[in-house]
């Protein structure tokens, strides 16, 4: 089935540790996005990529890094520089264009030990 | 980033009744898209309905419809014949070509359906 997968579903990070969240899509979408959602709040854009080997910072990129080596994959690394990483992380993808709908993965819940 | 405002943090509706969620946005552009997404307790974001700014006719998807007022920059969502499965957080979102087609989201409205 076509869709977006994120893993793991839950992730625990120790102080000073980098962790990587996986996002894979088989929808043949050009654009991929990472959002952060804090309790009771809307989605804030971390990074996005419109083409392989290229990506741009969103509104809250500090403490995060990404790569886009394959069209299907857009992993997000939460670095030790991110002092408040506890949140729900959503990955999304879409074809490129104004009318295109963004589809979302099921999310990863990141908790700090 | 574009500003999208959802002024109702929470709304409650009786089963089978109608509820309307408000959304306003700030833009100087003429061509853009507006979306309503639903996030149920599973936290999976699901597209509910979308509207192109150049279309005067309001979009409708089954029990969901919008009231798009372009001059007022308003985009409300009406849920008719509310069902228990409609209980979720609803997000309004804006997209324009001048911003790399990125989505700007409102803070969300939590809808509770009373049986």
Short mmCIF file of C-alpha atoms in Angstrom, two decimals:
data_model
loop_
_atom_site.label_atom_id
_atom_site.label_comp_id
_atom_site.label_asym_id
_atom_site.label_seq_id
_atom_site.Cartn_x
_atom_site.Cartn_y
_atom_site.Cartn_z
CA UNK A 1 0.00 0.00 0.00
CA UNK A 2 1.16 3.54 -0.71
CA UNK A 3 1.87 5.76 2.23
CA UNK A 4 4.29 7.29 4.67
CA UNK A 5 5.96 5.32 7.43
CA UNK A 6 7.72 6.70 10.45
CA UNK A 7 9.81 4.80 12.93
CA UNK A 8 10.08 4.28 15.74
CA UNK A 9 6.69 5.05 17.20
CA UNK A 10 8.29 5.98 20.53
CA UNK A 11 11.86 7.12 21.09
CA UNK A 12 13.74 7.88 24.28
CA UNK A 13 16.72 10.17 24.33
CA UNK A 14 19.34 10.54 27.02
CA UNK A 15 20.96 13.85 27.79
CA UNK A 16 23.65 14.73 25.27
CA UNK A 17 22.58 12.05 22.83
CA UNK A 18 21.74 12.46 19.17
CA UNK A 19 18.77 10.45 17.90
CA UNK A 20 17.46 9.91 14.39
CA UNK A 21 13.82 9.63 13.35
CA UNK A 22 13.05 7.76 10.16
CA UNK A 23 10.57 8.82 7.48
CA UNK A 24 9.95 6.84 4.30
CA UNK A 25 7.37 7.39 1.56
CA UNK A 26 6.41 5.34 -1.48
CA UNK A 27 4.07 7.91 -2.99
CA UNK A 28 6.69 9.20 -5.44
CA UNK A 29 6.41 12.64 -3.90
CA UNK A 30 9.08 15.22 -4.55
CA UNK A 31 8.61 17.25 -1.37
CA UNK A 32 9.02 16.06 2.20
CA UNK A 33 8.55 17.90 5.50
CA UNK A 34 9.25 17.55 9.20
CA UNK A 35 6.97 19.13 11.79
CA UNK A 36 7.08 19.36 15.54
CA UNK A 37 3.88 19.33 17.60
CA UNK A 38 3.83 20.26 21.27
CA UNK A 39 0.87 19.36 23.50
CA UNK A 40 -2.29 21.24 22.56
CA UNK A 41 -0.52 23.21 19.87
CA UNK A 42 -0.32 23.40 16.12
CA UNK A 43 2.40 22.12 13.84
CA UNK A 44 5.66 23.98 13.42
CA UNK A 45 7.92 23.33 10.44
CA UNK A 46 11.44 22.12 11.21
CA UNK A 47 12.92 21.35 7.78
CA UNK A 48 11.66 20.64 4.30
CA UNK A 49 13.06 19.29 1.07
CA UNK A 50 11.72 19.78 -2.43
CA UNK A 51 14.30 17.69 -4.26
CA UNK A 52 16.95 15.09 -3.53
CA UNK A 53 20.18 16.45 -2.05
CA UNK A 54 18.57 19.77 -1.19
CA UNK A 55 16.70 20.97 1.90
CA UNK A 56 15.76 24.21 3.63
CA UNK A 57 15.29 25.31 7.21
CA UNK A 58 11.80 25.84 8.49
CA UNK A 59 10.71 27.99 11.40
CA UNK A 60 12.41 26.02 14.18
CA UNK A 61 15.48 24.31 12.66
CA UNK A 62 17.92 24.97 15.50
CA UNK A 63 19.06 21.74 17.13
CA UNK A 64 17.92 19.57 14.24
CA UNK A 65 19.54 18.24 11.08
CA UNK A 66 18.26 16.35 8.02
CA UNK A 67 19.47 14.65 4.87
CA UNK A 68 17.79 13.78 1.58
CA UNK A 69 19.93 11.25 -0.21
CA UNK A 70 17.00 9.37 -1.70
CA UNK A 71 13.64 10.59 -2.92
CA UNK A 72 11.85 8.15 -0.63
CA UNK A 73 13.67 8.99 2.59
CA UNK A 74 14.01 12.10 4.78
CA UNK A 75 15.51 11.26 8.19
CA UNK A 76 15.54 13.82 10.98
CA UNK A 77 18.31 13.92 13.61
CA UNK A 78 17.58 15.57 16.91
CA UNK A 79 20.96 16.71 18.17
CA UNK A 80 22.16 17.37 21.70
CA UNK A 81 21.89 21.08 20.88
CA UNK A 82 18.10 20.76 20.99
CA UNK A 83 17.48 21.47 24.68
CA UNK A 84 13.78 20.73 24.73
CA UNK A 85 13.21 17.84 22.32
CA UNK A 86 10.20 16.25 24.00
CA UNK A 87 7.41 16.49 21.40
CA UNK A 88 5.47 14.63 18.75
CA UNK A 89 7.20 14.64 15.36
CA UNK A 90 5.28 14.36 12.12
CA UNK A 91 6.68 13.72 8.67
CA UNK A 92 4.72 14.67 5.57
CA UNK A 93 5.12 14.53 1.82
CA UNK A 94 3.47 15.95 -1.26
CA UNK A 95 3.92 16.50 -4.94
CA UNK A 96 5.26 19.94 -5.70
CA UNK A 97 2.66 22.61 -6.37
CA UNK A 98 0.04 24.88 -4.88
CA UNK A 99 -2.86 22.47 -5.20
CA UNK A 100 -1.05 19.41 -3.90
CA UNK A 101 -2.18 17.89 -0.64
CA UNK A 102 0.32 17.08 2.07
CA UNK A 103 -0.02 13.58 3.43
CA UNK A 104 1.22 12.72 6.88
CA UNK A 105 2.87 9.78 8.54
CA UNK A 106 1.70 8.36 11.89
CA UNK A 107 4.30 10.29 13.90
CA UNK A 108 7.06 9.61 16.42
CA UNK A 109 6.80 10.50 20.09
CA UNK A 110 10.18 11.59 21.46
CA UNK A 111 10.75 11.61 25.21
CA UNK A 112 13.79 12.62 27.20
CA UNK A 113 15.04 10.30 29.96
CA UNK B 1 5.31 32.72 7.86
CA UNK B 2 1.68 33.43 7.18
CA UNK B 3 -0.53 33.86 10.22
CA UNK B 4 -3.46 31.49 10.63
CA UNK B 5 -5.72 32.06 13.62
CA UNK B 6 -8.18 29.65 15.15
CA UNK B 7 -9.87 31.55 17.93
CA UNK B 8 -11.75 28.63 19.49
CA UNK B 9 -9.46 26.31 21.48
CA UNK B 10 -12.36 23.95 22.24
CA UNK B 11 -15.85 23.29 20.92
CA UNK B 12 -18.49 20.86 22.11
CA UNK B 13 -21.39 19.53 20.06
CA UNK B 14 -24.25 17.15 20.68
CA UNK B 15 -24.32 14.08 18.49
CA UNK B 16 -26.34 14.71 15.28
CA UNK B 17 -26.06 18.48 15.73
CA UNK B 18 -23.98 20.98 13.75
CA UNK B 19 -20.79 22.74 14.83
CA UNK B 20 -18.84 25.47 13.07
CA UNK B 21 -15.13 26.05 13.56
CA UNK B 22 -13.64 29.41 12.71
CA UNK B 23 -10.38 30.22 10.95
CA UNK B 24 -8.95 33.51 9.79
CA UNK B 25 -5.70 34.15 7.99
CA UNK B 26 -3.48 37.02 7.07
CA UNK B 27 -2.32 37.40 3.47
CA UNK B 28 -1.79 39.92 0.72
CA UNK B 29 -1.82 37.28 -2.01
CA UNK B 30 -4.63 36.49 -4.38
CA UNK B 31 -3.84 32.87 -5.20
CA UNK B 32 -3.60 30.34 -2.41
CA UNK B 33 -5.14 27.20 -0.99
CA UNK B 34 -6.79 26.58 2.35
CA UNK B 35 -7.09 23.24 4.10
CA UNK B 36 -8.78 21.69 7.11
CA UNK B 37 -7.02 18.72 8.69
CA UNK B 38 -8.38 16.43 11.39
CA UNK B 39 -6.19 14.85 14.07
CA UNK B 40 -8.09 12.18 16.05
CA UNK B 41 -6.71 10.62 19.25
CA UNK B 42 -4.54 8.32 17.10
CA UNK B 43 -2.72 11.56 16.11
CA UNK B 44 -2.80 10.65 12.41
CA UNK B 45 -3.36 13.86 10.43
CA UNK B 46 -6.14 13.44 7.88
CA UNK B 47 -7.20 15.90 5.21
CA UNK B 48 -10.85 16.86 5.64
CA UNK B 49 -11.45 19.44 2.93
CA UNK B 50 -9.64 22.04 0.85
CA UNK B 51 -10.52 25.23 -0.99
CA UNK B 52 -8.81 27.15 -3.77
CA UNK B 53 -8.92 30.91 -3.34
CA UNK B 54 -10.04 31.51 -6.92
CA UNK B 55 -13.10 29.29 -6.57
CA UNK B 56 -16.12 31.15 -5.28
CA UNK B 57 -18.10 28.00 -4.65
CA UNK B 58 -17.63 26.64 -1.17
CA UNK B 59 -16.13 23.16 -0.98
CA UNK B 60 -18.20 20.29 0.40
CA UNK B 61 -17.20 16.76 1.39
CA UNK B 62 -20.15 14.74 2.68
CA UNK B 63 -21.00 16.18 6.12
CA UNK B 64 -18.16 18.70 6.00
CA UNK B 65 -18.48 22.05 4.28
CA UNK B 66 -16.68 25.36 4.37
CA UNK B 67 -17.73 28.98 4.31
CA UNK B 68 -14.97 30.78 2.44
CA UNK B 69 -15.09 34.56 2.63
CA UNK B 70 -12.09 35.80 0.66
CA UNK B 71 -12.49 39.50 1.39
CA UNK B 72 -12.83 38.82 5.09
CA UNK B 73 -9.98 36.26 4.98
CA UNK B 74 -12.19 33.77 6.74
CA UNK B 75 -12.43 30.01 6.21
CA UNK B 76 -14.82 28.29 8.61
CA UNK B 77 -15.59 24.57 8.73
CA UNK B 78 -19.08 23.26 9.35
CA UNK B 79 -19.60 19.71 10.55
CA UNK B 80 -23.19 18.61 10.08
CA UNK B 81 -24.89 15.64 11.74
CA UNK B 82 -21.93 15.28 14.10
CA UNK B 83 -20.83 11.75 14.92
CA UNK B 84 -18.76 10.39 17.78
CA UNK B 85 -15.97 9.71 15.29
CA UNK B 86 -15.72 13.42 14.55
CA UNK B 87 -14.15 14.00 17.95
CA UNK B 88 -10.66 15.27 17.17
CA UNK B 89 -8.44 18.29 16.93
CA UNK B 90 -9.03 20.27 13.75
CA UNK B 91 -6.37 22.40 12.13
CA UNK B 92 -6.79 25.09 9.54
CA UNK B 93 -3.85 25.53 7.15
CA UNK B 94 -2.81 28.00 4.46
CA UNK B 95 -0.55 27.51 1.47
CA UNK B 96 0.72 29.96 -1.14
CA UNK B 97 3.22 29.82 -3.98
CA UNK B 98 5.31 32.67 -2.59
CA UNK B 99 6.36 30.64 0.43
CA UNK B 100 7.72 27.51 -1.30
CA UNK B 101 4.23 26.03 -1.04
CA UNK B 102 4.76 25.46 2.68
CA UNK B 103 1.74 24.99 4.92
CA UNK B 104 1.11 27.40 7.78
CA UNK B 105 -1.09 25.90 10.50
CA UNK B 106 -3.39 27.40 13.08
CA UNK B 107 -3.19 26.31 16.72
CA UNK B 108 -6.13 23.95 16.36
CA UNK B 109 -9.61 23.50 17.79
CA UNK B 110 -10.49 20.47 19.88
CA UNK B 111 -13.97 19.16 19.09
CA UNK B 112 -15.81 17.05 21.65
CA UNK B 113 -18.95 15.18 20.62
CA UNK B 114 -21.52 14.43 23.34
CA UNK B 115 -23.56 11.28 23.01
#
